[in-house]
Structures are given as structure tokens and as C-alpha cells.
Amino acid sequence: MPPVELRIGLIGCGTVGSAFAASFVDRKSSLEQLTGKRLRLARVAVLRPHLRDPRLAPAPLTGDAAALAADPTIDIVVEASGAPNAAEWLRAALDRGAAVVTANKQALARDTTLLAALAARESRLHCEGAVAAAVPIVRALRESLAGEEIHALRGVLNGTTTYVLGRLEQQRPFADAVSDAQREGFAERDPSDDLSGADAAAKLAILCSIAWREPVTLDRVHVRGIDATVSETIAAARENGGRVRLVASAQRNGHLYASVEPQVLDGADPLASGTGAHNVVEVRTALAGTLTWHGAGAGGRSTASALLADTLAAARTLGRARPAAYPAGALR
Ligand code: HSE
């Protein structure tokens, strides 16, 4: 019997989507070996299909993301557009039985149905790339810590602000530090999402929904971002060996309290350790104590790594229509 073929539709071919397309093409045969299925990048939806470099998207291009999401021949929808209305596409794909892989934290965090699907650990919805890129915190909360009681979580989840705060420590003017972050490809299309704390708040809402198995909507996250005045706090913190970071934290002790705000951290605090697009996440659990993950939390290649892993996970669970590989009685 020929192997099952799964058709992948990619929405968005900017920094993250093009890195995903390029690494998918590079690794296609090893991904197929790992899943035992044929994988085809069948269609790519972009804003301006006529302008795109065909080397970035080796599949037919379309300008209609909604039609791609609704297309019954697409088995896995990989969404890397960052579009604010992407939630509709993701819901449509899930409703018709497809698997969804997304890096779009705002689409997830602003949509109660999708947050509820994450809280219910819907097996066809994958979003490792939406939080801390390839740092495997979503998978850890969903799977590795599935039997745990999570007491609290705390993290530096926005690379742009860490990068900007690091530049301010080196006396770089605020506006220049922000444009440096945009040039590096970390900042959102509108960097005010990073600076206001909205980006970190969306990531925190996703993590809380998974950790505590209830949809934690954005209105439950208290948010305060950074602006040019943070330089004064940085200077004062430095005198005491401290550093300022935009910290996202949540704890549940009967009541859930979640916030994103700039905090002065002790220089030895693991959350103070990173520079650039470094993210850190610390989870406090009942049985395993405190666990920490860290690594690059933004950028095309690291987010593409998470999208690839999620695509593999989706491919493994789809197309299981074949008969069991073992003859009857073989496992007795
Ligand atoms: N703008 C985000 C950040 C990109 O700076 O962390 C990754 O989500």
C-alpha cells in the first residue's frame, strides 16, 4: 500500500513562513521518514501572490487565506501570517477536521473558542511557535507536566523588550534601540505590541490556559509595558546590581493572578540572565519543584523549528486510517 500523503497549506510567507517553507523543503525526506507519510507543501497563501519570490514558496500561491483554511484537500494548515483575523481561519480548519499549526499568539489569545480548545488540550491544535519560539514550553505544559499541579509560572516572553532593555543598558537611545530590534526581525509589524506588553500578555494567556486547563482571556492579564522613561529605572537598578526585564507571571492559589510588567530583578535571577531575543520561563510545580527553560524566543529560524516539530506531531496523528501493522495476536 503506498504511504498516506498529507497536504500542507501554509498561510503567511514573511520572516517566519518563509523560514518554515525553506526548512520544510530542506528536510522533507527526513520528515517523511519520521512520520512514514508523504508530506506535500500543497499551497501557500500570501498577501500579494504576484510579488513573491518563487524560491521562498515552492508551492502554488494564492491570495485567499480563508479559502486555503476551508479547502477540504488540505490536511494541515500551518499559519505564520500574524494576521489579526487569523482566528477565523484557524477555527474553520479545525471545524472541518484538519490539524492546525500556528505561531499566531494574538489570534489564539483574542479568541475564547481557541483558548478553550487549548485548555481542553485539543490534539489537532498545535502552537509551540506562538510562545518563546522553539523553547518547548507549550509541549512541556501540555505533555511533560500533564500529571502535575502547576502552582505558578514566570517568564521573560518578549525578545524585543529584552533586546531594547539590553541596548538601553549600553546607553543607546530608546528609539534607536527599537529600530535595531525591528532590523533584527524580532519586533512585531507594529512594535507597540511588544513595548506595551500586549505580545507578552498574549503568550501568558496561552500558557495559563494550558497550565490551568481553563480559557484565560486577555482581560484577566494586568499589563504595563515599557517606554523611554524606563532608562531611569535601569540606571537605578544598575547601582544595586539589578536589571530590568519585562516579566510575565501568573499564579493560582484559588484565584488566578496574571500580569506583565517591567520588574527590577536581582542580577542572579535566571530571568535577568538573557540578552537579545533570549526568553526564559520558570514553572513552579507540586511534584517536580521549579523547572526552567531558556533560549532564543523570536526570529524566523527558531520559530520555524517549532512549526516543523508541530507539523510532525500533526502528521503523526492524522491519516491513521491504515490497518494496524501487527498481525492479530502478535502482541499477546
Ligand atoms: N515580537 C516577538 C518578540 C516575536 O519580540 O518576542 C516573537 O513572538
CSV table of C-alpha atoms and ligand atoms in Angstrom, one decimal:
chain,number,residue,atom,x,y,z
A,1,MET,CA,0.0,0.0,0.0
A,2,PRO,CA,1.5,3.4,-0.9
A,3,PRO,CA,2.2,5.7,2.0
A,4,VAL,CA,-0.6,8.2,3.0
A,5,GLU,CA,0.0,11.7,1.6
A,6,LEU,CA,-0.7,14.7,3.8
A,7,ARG,CA,-1.2,18.0,2.1
A,8,ILE,CA,0.1,21.1,4.0
A,9,GLY,CA,-1.2,24.6,3.4
A,10,LEU,CA,0.9,27.5,4.6
A,11,ILE,CA,-0.6,30.9,5.4
A,12,GLY,CA,1.9,33.7,5.5
A,13,CYS,CA,5.4,33.8,3.9
A,14,GLY,CA,7.2,36.6,5.8
A,15,THR,CA,10.1,36.1,8.1
A,16,VAL,CA,8.6,33.0,9.9
A,17,GLY,CA,6.6,31.5,7.0
A,18,SER,CA,9.5,31.7,4.5
A,19,ALA,CA,11.9,30.1,7.1
A,20,PHE,CA,9.3,27.3,7.6
A,21,ALA,CA,9.0,26.8,3.8
A,22,ALA,CA,12.7,26.7,3.3
A,23,SER,CA,13.4,24.3,6.2
A,24,PHE,CA,10.5,22.1,5.2
A,25,VAL,CA,11.8,21.7,1.7
A,26,ASP,CA,15.4,21.0,3.0
A,27,ARG,CA,14.2,18.4,5.5
A,28,LYS,CA,11.3,16.9,3.6
A,29,SER,CA,12.7,13.4,3.1
A,30,SER,CA,13.8,13.0,6.8
A,31,LEU,CA,10.4,14.3,7.9
A,32,GLU,CA,8.7,11.8,5.7
A,33,GLN,CA,10.9,9.0,7.1
A,34,LEU,CA,10.0,10.1,10.7
A,35,THR,CA,6.2,10.1,10.0
A,36,GLY,CA,6.1,7.2,7.5
A,37,LYS,CA,3.9,9.5,5.4
A,38,ARG,CA,4.4,11.6,2.3
A,39,LEU,CA,4.2,15.3,3.1
A,40,ARG,CA,3.5,17.9,0.4
A,41,LEU,CA,3.6,21.7,0.7
A,42,ALA,CA,0.4,22.0,-1.5
A,43,ARG,CA,-0.4,25.7,-1.3
A,44,VAL,CA,0.9,28.9,0.2
A,45,ALA,CA,-1.4,31.9,1.0
A,46,VAL,CA,0.3,35.3,0.9
A,47,LEU,CA,-0.9,38.9,0.8
A,48,ARG,CA,0.5,39.7,-2.6
A,49,PRO,CA,0.9,36.4,-4.5
A,50,HIS,CA,2.1,38.1,-7.7
A,51,LEU,CA,5.1,39.7,-5.8
A,52,ARG,CA,6.6,36.7,-4.1
A,53,ASP,CA,9.9,35.1,-4.9
A,54,PRO,CA,9.0,31.6,-6.0
A,55,ARG,CA,12.2,30.2,-4.3
A,56,LEU,CA,10.6,31.1,-0.9
A,57,ALA,CA,7.4,29.2,-1.7
A,58,PRO,CA,7.9,26.2,-3.9
A,59,ALA,CA,4.1,25.6,-3.9
A,60,PRO,CA,1.2,27.2,-5.8
A,61,LEU,CA,0.5,30.7,-4.3
A,62,THR,CA,-2.9,32.1,-3.5
A,63,GLY,CA,-4.0,35.4,-2.1
A,64,ASP,CA,-7.0,33.8,-0.3
A,65,ALA,CA,-6.1,32.5,3.2
A,66,ALA,CA,-9.7,31.9,4.1
A,67,ALA,CA,-10.2,29.6,1.1
A,68,LEU,CA,-7.0,27.7,1.9
A,69,ALA,CA,-8.1,27.1,5.5
A,70,ALA,CA,-11.5,25.9,4.3
A,71,ASP,CA,-10.1,23.7,1.5
A,72,PRO,CA,-11.0,20.1,2.3
A,73,THR,CA,-7.9,18.8,0.5
A,74,ILE,CA,-5.6,20.5,2.9
A,75,ASP,CA,-4.8,18.2,5.9
A,76,ILE,CA,-2.5,20.5,7.9
A,77,VAL,CA,-2.9,24.3,8.0
A,78,VAL,CA,0.3,26.0,9.1
A,79,GLU,CA,-0.4,29.6,10.0
A,80,ALA,CA,2.5,32.0,10.2
A,81,SER,CA,0.9,35.2,9.0
A,82,GLY,CA,0.5,37.1,12.3
A,83,ALA,CA,-2.8,38.4,10.8
A,84,PRO,CA,-5.2,39.7,13.4
A,85,ASN,CA,-8.2,37.9,11.8
A,86,ALA,CA,-6.4,34.6,11.6
A,87,ALA,CA,-8.6,33.1,14.3
A,88,GLU,CA,-11.5,32.7,11.8
A,89,TRP,CA,-9.2,30.7,9.5
A,90,LEU,CA,-7.9,28.5,12.3
A,91,ARG,CA,-11.5,27.8,13.6
A,92,ALA,CA,-12.7,26.9,10.1
A,93,ALA,CA,-9.8,24.5,9.6
A,94,LEU,CA,-10.4,22.8,13.0
A,95,ASP,CA,-14.1,22.6,12.4
A,96,ARG,CA,-13.7,20.6,9.2
A,97,GLY,CA,-11.3,18.2,10.9
A,98,ALA,CA,-7.9,19.5,9.8
A,99,ALA,CA,-4.9,19.9,12.0
A,100,VAL,CA,-3.7,23.4,12.7
A,101,VAL,CA,-0.2,24.6,13.5
A,102,THR,CA,0.1,28.3,14.4
A,103,ALA,CA,2.6,30.8,15.6
A,104,ASN,CA,0.0,33.5,16.0
A,105,LYS,CA,-0.3,34.3,19.6
A,106,GLN,CA,-2.7,37.2,19.2
A,107,ALA,CA,-5.1,35.1,17.1
A,108,LEU,CA,-5.2,32.5,19.9
A,109,ALA,CA,-5.3,34.8,22.8
A,110,ARG,CA,-8.1,37.0,21.5
A,111,ASP,CA,-10.3,34.1,20.7
A,112,THR,CA,-12.2,32.4,23.5
A,113,THR,CA,-13.0,29.3,21.4
A,114,LEU,CA,-9.3,28.8,20.6
A,115,LEU,CA,-8.2,29.4,24.2
A,116,ALA,CA,-10.9,26.9,25.3
A,117,ALA,CA,-9.5,24.4,22.7
A,118,LEU,CA,-6.0,24.9,24.2
A,119,ALA,CA,-7.4,24.5,27.7
A,120,ALA,CA,-9.0,21.2,26.6
A,121,ARG,CA,-5.7,20.2,25.0
A,122,GLU,CA,-7.3,19.7,21.6
A,123,SER,CA,-4.9,17.3,19.9
A,124,ARG,CA,-5.3,18.9,16.4
A,125,LEU,CA,-4.3,22.4,17.6
A,126,HIS,CA,-0.5,23.0,17.9
A,127,CYS,CA,1.1,26.3,18.9
A,128,GLU,CA,4.6,25.7,20.2
A,129,GLY,CA,5.8,28.6,17.9
A,130,ALA,CA,3.4,31.1,19.4
A,131,VAL,CA,5.3,31.2,22.7
A,132,ALA,CA,9.1,31.5,23.0
A,133,ALA,CA,9.6,30.1,19.5
A,134,ALA,CA,11.3,26.6,19.8
A,135,VAL,CA,11.8,26.8,23.6
A,136,PRO,CA,9.5,23.8,24.3
A,137,ILE,CA,7.3,25.3,27.0
A,138,VAL,CA,3.9,24.6,25.3
A,139,ARG,CA,4.8,20.9,24.9
A,140,ALA,CA,6.2,20.8,28.4
A,141,LEU,CA,2.9,22.1,29.9
A,142,ARG,CA,0.7,20.0,27.7
A,143,GLU,CA,2.6,16.7,27.9
A,144,SER,CA,5.6,16.5,30.2
A,145,LEU,CA,3.8,18.2,33.1
A,146,ALA,CA,0.3,16.8,32.3
A,147,GLY,CA,0.1,15.0,35.6
A,148,GLU,CA,1.3,17.9,37.7
A,149,GLU,CA,-0.3,20.6,39.7
A,150,ILE,CA,1.1,24.0,38.4
A,151,HIS,CA,1.4,26.5,41.2
A,152,ALA,CA,2.9,29.4,39.3
A,153,LEU,CA,4.8,30.4,36.2
A,154,ARG,CA,7.0,33.4,35.5
A,155,GLY,CA,9.0,34.3,32.4
A,156,VAL,CA,10.6,36.8,30.0
A,157,LEU,CA,8.5,36.1,26.9
A,158,ASN,CA,9.2,39.1,24.7
A,159,GLY,CA,12.5,39.2,22.9
A,160,THR,CA,12.1,42.8,21.6
A,161,THR,CA,11.8,44.3,25.0
A,162,THR,CA,14.8,42.3,26.3
A,163,TYR,CA,16.8,43.4,23.3
A,164,VAL,CA,15.7,47.1,23.8
A,165,LEU,CA,16.4,47.0,27.6
A,166,GLY,CA,19.9,45.5,26.8
A,167,ARG,CA,20.6,48.3,24.4
A,168,LEU,CA,19.4,50.9,26.9
A,169,GLU,CA,21.8,49.4,29.4
A,170,GLN,CA,24.5,50.3,26.9
A,171,GLN,CA,23.2,53.9,26.8
A,172,ARG,CA,21.6,53.6,23.3
A,173,PRO,CA,18.6,56.0,22.8
A,174,PHE,CA,15.2,54.3,23.1
A,175,ALA,CA,14.0,55.0,19.5
A,176,ASP,CA,17.3,53.6,18.1
A,177,ALA,CA,17.1,50.5,20.3
A,178,VAL,CA,13.5,49.8,18.9
A,179,SER,CA,14.6,50.3,15.3
A,180,ASP,CA,17.6,47.9,15.9
A,181,ALA,CA,15.1,45.3,17.2
A,182,GLN,CA,13.0,45.8,14.0
A,183,ARG,CA,16.0,45.4,11.8
A,184,GLU,CA,16.9,42.1,13.7
A,185,GLY,CA,13.4,40.8,12.8
A,186,PHE,CA,12.2,40.3,16.4
A,187,ALA,CA,9.8,43.1,16.7
A,188,GLU,CA,6.1,42.8,15.6
A,189,ARG,CA,4.9,44.6,12.5
A,190,ASP,CA,3.7,47.2,14.9
A,191,PRO,CA,6.4,47.3,17.7
A,192,SER,CA,3.9,48.9,20.1
A,193,ASP,CA,2.6,45.4,20.6
A,194,ASP,CA,6.0,44.5,22.0
A,195,LEU,CA,6.6,47.7,24.0
A,196,SER,CA,3.1,47.9,25.5
A,197,GLY,CA,3.3,44.3,26.8
A,198,ALA,CA,0.5,43.1,24.6
A,199,ASP,CA,2.7,40.5,22.9
A,200,ALA,CA,3.9,39.0,26.3
A,201,ALA,CA,0.3,39.2,27.6
A,202,ALA,CA,-1.0,37.1,24.7
A,203,LYS,CA,1.8,34.5,25.3
A,204,LEU,CA,1.0,34.4,29.0
A,205,ALA,CA,-2.8,33.9,28.3
A,206,ILE,CA,-1.9,30.9,26.2
A,207,LEU,CA,0.4,29.4,28.8
A,208,CYS,CA,-2.1,30.0,31.6
A,209,SER,CA,-4.9,28.4,29.6
A,210,ILE,CA,-2.9,25.3,29.0
A,211,ALA,CA,-1.4,25.1,32.5
A,212,TRP,CA,-4.7,25.6,34.4
A,213,ARG,CA,-7.0,24.0,31.8
A,214,GLU,CA,-9.3,26.9,31.6
A,215,PRO,CA,-9.5,29.7,29.0
A,216,VAL,CA,-7.6,32.6,30.5
A,217,THR,CA,-8.7,35.6,28.4
A,218,LEU,CA,-6.6,38.8,27.9
A,219,ASP,CA,-8.8,40.9,30.2
A,220,ARG,CA,-7.6,38.8,33.1
A,221,VAL,CA,-3.9,39.8,32.5
A,222,HIS,CA,-2.8,43.1,34.1
A,223,VAL,CA,-0.4,44.7,31.6
A,224,ARG,CA,2.1,47.5,31.9
A,225,GLY,CA,4.8,47.9,29.2
A,226,ILE,CA,8.0,50.0,28.8
A,227,ASP,CA,8.7,53.4,27.3
A,228,ALA,CA,11.7,55.8,27.2
A,229,THR,CA,11.3,56.5,30.9
A,230,VAL,CA,12.5,53.0,31.8
A,231,SER,CA,16.1,54.3,31.3
A,232,GLU,CA,15.9,55.9,34.8
A,233,THR,CA,14.8,52.6,36.4
A,234,ILE,CA,17.6,50.8,34.6
A,235,ALA,CA,20.2,53.3,35.9
A,236,ALA,CA,18.8,53.0,39.5
A,237,ALA,CA,18.7,49.2,39.2
A,238,ARG,CA,22.3,49.0,38.0
A,239,GLU,CA,23.6,50.8,41.1
A,240,ASN,CA,22.3,47.8,43.1
A,241,GLY,CA,23.5,45.1,40.7
A,242,GLY,CA,19.9,44.6,39.3
A,243,ARG,CA,18.5,44.5,35.8
A,244,VAL,CA,15.1,45.5,34.4
A,245,ARG,CA,13.1,42.9,32.4
A,246,LEU,CA,9.5,42.8,31.2
A,247,VAL,CA,8.3,39.9,33.4
A,248,ALA,CA,5.1,37.9,32.7
A,249,SER,CA,3.9,36.0,35.7
A,250,ALA,CA,0.9,34.1,36.9
A,251,GLN,CA,-0.1,32.1,40.0
A,252,ARG,CA,-3.1,30.3,41.0
A,253,ASN,CA,-3.9,30.0,44.6
A,254,GLY,CA,-7.7,29.6,44.5
A,255,HIS,CA,-7.8,32.8,42.4
A,256,LEU,CA,-5.7,33.3,39.2
A,257,TYR,CA,-3.5,36.4,39.2
A,258,ALA,CA,-1.6,37.2,35.9
A,259,SER,CA,0.4,40.2,35.0
A,260,VAL,CA,3.0,41.6,32.6
A,261,GLU,CA,5.2,44.5,33.9
A,262,PRO,CA,8.7,45.7,34.0
A,263,GLN,CA,10.4,44.5,37.1
A,264,VAL,CA,13.8,45.1,38.7
A,265,LEU,CA,15.4,41.7,39.1
A,266,ASP,CA,18.4,40.6,41.1
A,267,GLY,CA,21.4,40.2,38.8
A,268,ALA,CA,21.5,36.5,39.8
A,269,ASP,CA,17.8,35.8,38.9
A,270,PRO,CA,17.6,33.4,35.9
A,271,LEU,CA,15.1,35.8,34.3
A,272,ALA,CA,17.7,38.5,34.3
A,273,SER,CA,20.3,36.3,32.5
A,274,GLY,CA,19.3,36.9,28.9
A,275,THR,CA,20.1,39.5,26.3
A,276,GLY,CA,18.9,39.8,22.7
A,277,ALA,CA,15.9,37.7,21.9
A,278,HIS,CA,16.5,35.4,24.8
A,279,ASN,CA,13.4,34.1,26.5
A,280,VAL,CA,13.2,32.4,30.0
A,281,VAL,CA,10.3,30.5,31.5
A,282,GLU,CA,10.2,29.1,35.0
A,283,VAL,CA,7.4,26.9,36.2
A,284,ARG,CA,6.7,26.0,39.8
A,285,THR,CA,5.1,22.6,40.3
A,286,ALA,CA,3.8,20.5,43.2
A,287,LEU,CA,5.9,17.4,42.5
A,288,ALA,CA,8.9,18.4,40.3
A,289,GLY,CA,9.7,21.7,42.1
A,290,THR,CA,10.8,24.6,39.9
A,291,LEU,CA,11.8,23.9,36.3
A,292,THR,CA,13.4,26.5,33.9
A,293,TRP,CA,13.6,26.6,30.1
A,294,HIS,CA,15.5,29.2,28.1
A,295,GLY,CA,16.7,30.0,24.6
A,296,ALA,CA,16.0,32.1,21.6
A,297,GLY,CA,12.4,33.2,21.8
A,298,ALA,CA,12.0,35.0,18.5
A,299,GLY,CA,13.3,35.0,14.9
A,300,GLY,CA,12.4,33.2,11.7
A,301,ARG,CA,14.6,30.1,12.1
A,302,SER,CA,13.8,29.4,15.7
A,303,THR,CA,10.1,29.8,15.2
A,304,ALA,CA,10.3,27.7,12.0
A,305,SER,CA,11.9,25.0,14.2
A,306,ALA,CA,8.8,24.9,16.4
A,307,LEU,CA,6.4,24.9,13.4
A,308,LEU,CA,8.3,21.9,11.9
A,309,ALA,CA,8.0,20.0,15.2
A,310,ASP,CA,4.3,20.8,15.4
A,311,THR,CA,3.8,19.8,11.8
A,312,LEU,CA,5.5,16.4,12.5
A,313,ALA,CA,3.2,16.0,15.6
A,314,ALA,CA,0.2,16.8,13.5
A,315,ALA,CA,1.3,14.4,10.7
A,316,ARG,CA,1.8,11.6,13.2
A,317,THR,CA,-1.8,11.8,14.4
A,318,LEU,CA,-3.5,12.4,11.0
A,319,GLY,CA,-4.2,9.7,8.4
A,320,ARG,CA,-4.3,6.8,10.8
A,321,ALA,CA,-6.8,5.1,8.6
A,322,ARG,CA,-4.4,2.2,7.7
A,323,PRO,CA,-5.0,-1.2,9.3
A,324,ALA,CA,-2.8,-2.0,12.4
A,325,ALA,CA,0.7,-3.1,11.4
A,326,TYR,CA,0.7,-6.1,13.7
A,327,PRO,CA,-1.0,-9.4,12.8
A,328,ALA,CA,-3.8,-10.4,15.1
A,329,GLY,CA,-2.5,-11.9,18.3
A,330,ALA,CA,1.1,-10.7,17.8
A,331,LEU,CA,1.1,-8.6,20.9
A,332,ARG,CA,-0.2,-11.2,23.3
B,1,HSE,N1,7.9,40.2,18.7
B,1,HSE,C1,8.0,39.0,19.4
B,1,HSE,C2,9.2,39.1,20.4
B,1,HSE,C3,8.4,37.9,18.4
B,1,HSE,O1,9.8,40.1,20.4
B,1,HSE,O2,9.4,38.2,21.2
B,1,HSE,C4,8.2,36.5,18.9
B,1,HSE,O3,7.0,36.2,19.3
